[in-house]
Amino acid sequence: AQSVTQLDSQVPVFEEAPVELRCNYSSSVSVYLFWYVQYPNQGLQLLLKYLSGSTLVKGINGFEAEFNKSQTSFHLRKPSVHISDTAEYFCAVTLTQGAQKLVFGQGTRLTINP
Amino acid sequence: DAGVTQSPTHLIKTRGQQVTLRCSPKSGHDTVSWYQQALGQGPQFIFQYYEEEERQRGNFPDRFSGHQFPNYSSELNVNALLLGDSALYLCASSLGIQQETQYFGPGTRLLVL
């Protein structure tokens, strides 16, 4: 079975500061990796995904993430955050083979302070 | 290009009642998955429908059932509601059961009193 651990439940940062949201996963087979964002009272929006190839993936809104197979991590980064980035961020995995279901972490609440 | 839509947006029920939630997938998508997101938690997979059949199921009791229609839209039914069923119910669609990327709707917030 797969599992995802988001190491920080809350991350407060100042506007224009860099941020890293940490995600580790566990799986005995190969997986695809995703980051989703959830703004207040909304559904989930795909930020970025890693399927194969370059381990550094770029997503929307200036976010990027790096897949590290040896450390089973997929940390999300942004060099300079804005107030509008305040949201809940979810890391998720799915198997590369077979019917797809997403397994999510518990989420990280990113709060941007002016 | 219409995204995933869900109805209703909010719903209040009492314990023991039954509820039906509806989902229309993104245009061109034929696979629908349902997730339950309790307050302060990550979404949990309920089940997935493809070709009008349940293809995979998460760890949810039989009180949770679903259906997929020929136009690929889907319903989630929950019988004998419990207080613990209060959550945001999310529908996600994808193109084909092997497609790795799922697109989510805005969700239906269910409150059970």
mmCIF file of C-alpha atoms in Angstrom:
data_model
loop_
_atom_site.group_PDB
_atom_site.id
_atom_site.type_symbol
_atom_site.label_atom_id
_atom_site.label_comp_id
_atom_site.label_asym_id
_atom_site.label_seq_id
_atom_site.Cartn_x
_atom_site.Cartn_y
_atom_site.Cartn_z
ATOM 1 C CA ALA A 1 0.000 0.000 0.000
ATOM 2 C CA GLN A 2 1.079 3.555 -0.607
ATOM 3 C CA SER A 3 1.224 6.307 1.973
ATOM 4 C CA VAL A 4 2.073 9.995 1.924
ATOM 5 C CA THR A 5 3.419 12.075 4.777
ATOM 6 C CA GLN A 6 3.393 15.838 4.691
ATOM 7 C CA LEU A 7 5.885 16.832 7.312
ATOM 8 C CA ASP A 8 4.394 20.199 8.227
ATOM 9 C CA SER A 9 0.723 20.733 9.017
ATOM 10 C CA GLN A 10 1.110 24.523 8.952
ATOM 11 C CA VAL A 11 3.704 26.794 7.359
ATOM 12 C CA PRO A 12 3.567 30.543 8.003
ATOM 13 C CA VAL A 13 5.787 32.760 5.839
ATOM 14 C CA PHE A 14 6.080 36.420 5.002
ATOM 15 C CA GLU A 15 5.091 37.745 1.611
ATOM 16 C CA GLU A 16 7.881 37.589 -1.000
ATOM 17 C CA ALA A 17 9.815 35.037 1.068
ATOM 18 C CA PRO A 18 10.679 31.580 -0.326
ATOM 19 C CA VAL A 19 8.806 28.529 0.848
ATOM 20 C CA GLU A 20 9.229 24.764 0.810
ATOM 21 C CA LEU A 21 6.446 22.325 1.609
ATOM 22 C CA ARG A 22 7.741 18.872 2.367
ATOM 23 C CA CYS A 23 6.307 15.568 1.190
ATOM 24 C CA ASN A 24 7.578 12.030 1.669
ATOM 25 C CA TYR A 25 5.951 8.916 0.303
ATOM 26 C CA SER A 26 6.142 5.191 0.828
ATOM 27 C CA SER A 27 5.500 2.599 -1.866
ATOM 28 C CA SER A 28 6.917 -0.772 -2.854
ATOM 29 C CA VAL A 29 6.158 -0.091 -6.527
ATOM 30 C CA SER A 30 6.642 2.884 -8.790
ATOM 31 C CA VAL A 31 4.277 5.807 -8.414
ATOM 32 C CA TYR A 32 3.335 9.064 -10.021
ATOM 33 C CA LEU A 33 3.423 12.143 -7.785
ATOM 34 C CA PHE A 34 1.188 15.186 -7.616
ATOM 35 C CA TRP A 35 0.678 18.425 -5.768
ATOM 36 C CA TYR A 36 -2.808 19.869 -5.528
ATOM 37 C CA VAL A 37 -3.897 23.200 -4.032
ATOM 38 C CA GLN A 38 -7.199 23.855 -2.310
ATOM 39 C CA TYR A 39 -8.311 27.435 -1.798
ATOM 40 C CA PRO A 40 -10.896 28.091 0.932
ATOM 41 C CA ASN A 41 -14.268 26.531 0.200
ATOM 42 C CA GLN A 42 -13.132 25.165 -3.151
ATOM 43 C CA GLY A 43 -12.167 21.854 -4.721
ATOM 44 C CA LEU A 44 -8.658 20.724 -5.618
ATOM 45 C CA GLN A 45 -6.612 22.277 -8.405
ATOM 46 C CA LEU A 46 -3.643 20.473 -9.934
ATOM 47 C CA LEU A 47 -0.415 22.421 -9.354
ATOM 48 C CA LEU A 48 2.058 20.014 -10.946
ATOM 49 C CA LYS A 49 2.862 16.363 -11.457
ATOM 50 C CA TYR A 50 5.823 14.050 -11.890
ATOM 51 C CA LEU A 51 5.339 11.130 -14.259
ATOM 52 C CA SER A 52 8.826 10.483 -15.622
ATOM 53 C CA GLY A 53 11.875 12.246 -17.027
ATOM 54 C CA SER A 54 13.396 15.317 -15.433
ATOM 55 C CA THR A 55 13.135 15.198 -11.671
ATOM 56 C CA LEU A 56 12.495 18.945 -11.475
ATOM 57 C CA VAL A 57 8.966 19.753 -12.555
ATOM 58 C CA LYS A 58 7.434 23.170 -12.963
ATOM 59 C CA GLY A 59 3.801 23.920 -12.332
ATOM 60 C CA ILE A 60 1.365 26.772 -12.311
ATOM 61 C CA ASN A 61 1.643 29.962 -10.268
ATOM 62 C CA GLY A 62 5.454 29.768 -10.103
ATOM 63 C CA PHE A 63 5.616 26.544 -8.100
ATOM 64 C CA GLU A 64 8.091 23.748 -8.757
ATOM 65 C CA ALA A 65 8.862 20.408 -7.161
ATOM 66 C CA GLU A 66 11.755 17.999 -7.187
ATOM 67 C CA PHE A 67 11.402 14.225 -7.187
ATOM 68 C CA ASN A 68 14.087 12.462 -5.161
ATOM 69 C CA LYS A 69 13.760 8.709 -5.540
ATOM 70 C CA SER A 70 16.475 7.792 -3.047
ATOM 71 C CA GLN A 71 14.833 9.896 -0.342
ATOM 72 C CA THR A 72 11.283 9.130 -1.536
ATOM 73 C CA SER A 73 10.489 12.821 -1.414
ATOM 74 C CA PHE A 74 8.653 15.296 -3.601
ATOM 75 C CA HIS A 75 9.051 18.703 -1.978
ATOM 76 C CA LEU A 76 7.208 21.736 -3.331
ATOM 77 C CA ARG A 77 8.964 25.109 -3.585
ATOM 78 C CA LYS A 78 8.295 28.666 -4.597
ATOM 79 C CA PRO A 79 11.022 31.339 -4.585
ATOM 80 C CA SER A 80 8.721 34.238 -3.664
ATOM 81 C CA VAL A 81 5.204 33.822 -2.310
ATOM 82 C CA HIS A 82 2.213 36.135 -2.561
ATOM 83 C CA ILE A 83 -0.796 36.679 -0.338
ATOM 84 C CA SER A 84 -2.869 34.838 -2.953
ATOM 85 C CA ASP A 85 -0.864 31.640 -2.305
ATOM 86 C CA THR A 86 -2.609 31.243 1.047
ATOM 87 C CA ALA A 87 -4.276 27.836 0.757
ATOM 88 C CA GLU A 88 -4.091 24.168 1.713
ATOM 89 C CA TYR A 89 -1.602 22.108 -0.275
ATOM 90 C CA PHE A 90 -1.879 18.353 -0.750
ATOM 91 C CA CYS A 91 0.733 15.916 -1.942
ATOM 92 C CA ALA A 92 -0.610 12.730 -3.554
ATOM 93 C CA VAL A 93 0.593 9.550 -5.252
ATOM 94 C CA THR A 94 -0.934 7.023 -7.590
ATOM 95 C CA LEU A 95 0.329 3.750 -8.991
ATOM 96 C CA THR A 96 1.874 3.750 -12.443
ATOM 97 C CA GLN A 97 0.082 0.488 -13.239
ATOM 98 C CA GLY A 98 -3.501 -0.515 -12.730
ATOM 99 C CA ALA A 99 -6.640 1.416 -11.920
ATOM 100 C CA GLN A 100 -5.837 4.821 -10.583
ATOM 101 C CA LYS A 101 -6.706 6.057 -7.147
ATOM 102 C CA LEU A 102 -4.990 8.976 -5.505
ATOM 103 C CA VAL A 103 -3.554 8.574 -2.018
ATOM 104 C CA PHE A 104 -3.248 11.955 -0.317
ATOM 105 C CA GLY A 105 -1.236 13.351 2.535
ATOM 106 C CA GLN A 106 -2.900 15.220 5.374
ATOM 107 C CA GLY A 107 -2.236 18.595 3.842
ATOM 108 C CA THR A 108 -0.113 21.633 4.675
ATOM 109 C CA ARG A 109 -1.778 24.946 5.395
ATOM 110 C CA LEU A 110 0.323 27.730 3.901
ATOM 111 C CA THR A 111 -0.342 31.123 5.440
ATOM 112 C CA ILE A 112 1.234 34.205 3.921
ATOM 113 C CA ASN A 113 1.669 37.183 6.203
ATOM 114 C CA PRO A 114 2.131 40.729 4.844
ATOM 115 C CA ASP B 1 -14.319 23.596 -21.983
ATOM 116 C CA ALA B 2 -16.556 22.621 -19.072
ATOM 117 C CA GLY B 3 -14.766 21.353 -16.038
ATOM 118 C CA VAL B 4 -16.063 18.892 -13.470
ATOM 119 C CA THR B 5 -19.355 19.993 -11.976
ATOM 120 C CA GLN B 6 -21.078 18.761 -8.837
ATOM 121 C CA SER B 7 -24.478 19.265 -7.317
ATOM 122 C CA PRO B 8 -25.690 20.328 -4.889
ATOM 123 C CA THR B 9 -23.008 22.588 -3.420
ATOM 124 C CA HIS B 10 -24.268 22.195 0.130
ATOM 125 C CA LEU B 11 -26.607 19.753 1.819
ATOM 126 C CA ILE B 12 -27.941 19.278 5.343
ATOM 127 C CA LYS B 13 -29.360 15.929 6.398
ATOM 128 C CA THR B 14 -30.239 14.212 9.660
ATOM 129 C CA ARG B 15 -28.926 10.909 10.967
ATOM 130 C CA GLY B 16 -30.457 7.879 9.302
ATOM 131 C CA GLN B 17 -31.433 9.678 6.130
ATOM 132 C CA GLN B 18 -30.173 8.908 2.656
ATOM 133 C CA VAL B 19 -28.415 11.300 0.282
ATOM 134 C CA THR B 20 -27.538 11.382 -3.408
ATOM 135 C CA LEU B 21 -24.734 13.531 -4.780
ATOM 136 C CA ARG B 22 -24.187 14.137 -8.471
ATOM 137 C CA CYS B 23 -21.158 14.680 -10.678
ATOM 138 C CA SER B 24 -20.643 15.545 -14.334
ATOM 139 C CA PRO B 25 -17.118 14.845 -15.564
ATOM 140 C CA LYS B 26 -14.913 17.159 -17.545
ATOM 141 C CA SER B 27 -15.799 17.188 -21.233
ATOM 142 C CA GLY B 28 -14.396 14.079 -22.932
ATOM 143 C CA HIS B 29 -13.627 12.231 -19.701
ATOM 144 C CA ASP B 30 -15.132 8.807 -19.091
ATOM 145 C CA THR B 31 -13.817 7.826 -15.652
ATOM 146 C CA VAL B 32 -15.164 9.208 -12.391
ATOM 147 C CA SER B 33 -13.716 8.825 -8.907
ATOM 148 C CA TRP B 34 -15.238 9.928 -5.600
ATOM 149 C CA TYR B 35 -13.359 11.113 -2.533
ATOM 150 C CA GLN B 36 -14.414 12.050 0.991
ATOM 151 C CA GLN B 37 -12.581 14.911 2.677
ATOM 152 C CA ALA B 38 -13.284 15.256 6.388
ATOM 153 C CA LEU B 39 -12.529 18.598 8.001
ATOM 154 C CA GLY B 40 -8.798 19.139 8.332
ATOM 155 C CA GLN B 41 -7.924 15.929 6.492
ATOM 156 C CA GLY B 42 -6.732 14.920 3.075
ATOM 157 C CA PRO B 43 -9.233 13.367 0.657
ATOM 158 C CA GLN B 44 -9.902 9.631 1.018
ATOM 159 C CA PHE B 45 -10.728 7.496 -2.023
ATOM 160 C CA ILE B 46 -14.239 6.028 -1.979
ATOM 161 C CA PHE B 47 -14.583 4.330 -5.392
ATOM 162 C CA GLN B 48 -14.046 4.706 -9.112
ATOM 163 C CA TYR B 49 -16.425 4.144 -12.025
ATOM 164 C CA TYR B 50 -15.535 3.303 -15.598
ATOM 165 C CA GLU B 51 -17.807 1.882 -18.294
ATOM 166 C CA GLU B 52 -20.687 2.050 -15.817
ATOM 167 C CA GLU B 53 -18.998 -0.368 -13.436
ATOM 168 C CA GLU B 54 -17.312 0.095 -10.089
ATOM 169 C CA ARG B 55 -13.653 -0.669 -10.823
ATOM 170 C CA GLN B 56 -11.956 0.001 -7.533
ATOM 171 C CA ARG B 57 -13.133 0.686 -4.017
ATOM 172 C CA GLY B 58 -11.547 2.210 -0.961
ATOM 173 C CA ASN B 59 -12.153 1.292 2.651
ATOM 174 C CA PHE B 60 -15.757 2.497 2.907
ATOM 175 C CA PRO B 61 -18.799 0.511 4.078
ATOM 176 C CA ASP B 62 -21.551 -0.718 1.795
ATOM 177 C CA ARG B 63 -23.682 2.242 2.870
ATOM 178 C CA PHE B 64 -21.703 4.086 0.205
ATOM 179 C CA SER B 65 -22.766 3.125 -3.293
ATOM 180 C CA GLY B 66 -22.583 4.681 -6.695
ATOM 181 C CA HIS B 67 -23.659 4.622 -10.258
ATOM 182 C CA GLN B 68 -22.340 5.789 -13.584
ATOM 183 C CA PHE B 69 -24.640 6.642 -16.450
ATOM 184 C CA PRO B 70 -24.055 6.160 -20.204
ATOM 185 C CA ASN B 71 -23.172 9.862 -20.524
ATOM 186 C CA TYR B 72 -20.380 9.246 -17.939
ATOM 187 C CA SER B 73 -22.018 11.298 -15.201
ATOM 188 C CA SER B 74 -22.106 9.690 -11.804
ATOM 189 C CA GLU B 75 -23.991 9.578 -8.522
ATOM 190 C CA LEU B 76 -22.800 8.844 -5.018
ATOM 191 C CA ASN B 77 -25.414 7.489 -2.624
ATOM 192 C CA VAL B 78 -25.002 7.244 1.112
ATOM 193 C CA ASN B 79 -27.602 5.370 3.172
ATOM 194 C CA ALA B 80 -28.271 5.469 6.907
ATOM 195 C CA LEU B 81 -26.268 8.655 7.383
ATOM 196 C CA LEU B 82 -24.046 8.983 10.429
ATOM 197 C CA LEU B 83 -22.700 12.149 12.014
ATOM 198 C CA GLY B 84 -19.255 11.039 10.844
ATOM 199 C CA ASP B 85 -20.361 11.216 7.222
ATOM 200 C CA SER B 86 -20.232 15.004 7.447
ATOM 201 C CA ALA B 87 -17.538 15.994 4.968
ATOM 202 C CA LEU B 88 -16.727 17.539 1.622
ATOM 203 C CA TYR B 89 -17.383 15.015 -1.125
ATOM 204 C CA LEU B 90 -15.189 15.490 -4.153
ATOM 205 C CA CYS B 91 -15.659 14.082 -7.612
ATOM 206 C CA ALA B 92 -12.724 13.720 -9.977
ATOM 207 C CA SER B 93 -12.658 12.740 -13.623
ATOM 208 C CA SER B 94 -10.028 11.413 -15.991
ATOM 209 C CA LEU B 95 -9.780 10.165 -19.539
ATOM 210 C CA GLY B 96 -9.584 6.394 -19.377
ATOM 211 C CA ILE B 97 -9.030 4.214 -16.377
ATOM 212 C CA GLN B 98 -5.266 4.235 -16.928
ATOM 213 C CA GLN B 99 -5.022 8.014 -17.116
ATOM 214 C CA GLU B 100 -2.925 9.224 -14.232
ATOM 215 C CA THR B 101 -4.213 12.786 -13.939
ATOM 216 C CA GLN B 102 -7.525 13.461 -12.238
ATOM 217 C CA TYR B 103 -9.382 16.771 -12.329
ATOM 218 C CA PHE B 104 -11.542 17.704 -9.395
ATOM 219 C CA GLY B 105 -14.878 19.418 -9.056
ATOM 220 C CA PRO B 106 -15.721 22.013 -6.394
ATOM 221 C CA GLY B 107 -17.256 19.415 -4.102
ATOM 222 C CA THR B 108 -20.489 18.961 -2.192
ATOM 223 C CA ARG B 109 -20.387 19.852 1.485
ATOM 224 C CA LEU B 110 -22.604 17.479 3.463
ATOM 225 C CA LEU B 111 -23.574 18.209 7.040
ATOM 226 C CA VAL B 112 -25.295 15.463 9.013
ATOM 227 C CA LEU B 113 -27.127 16.600 12.150
#
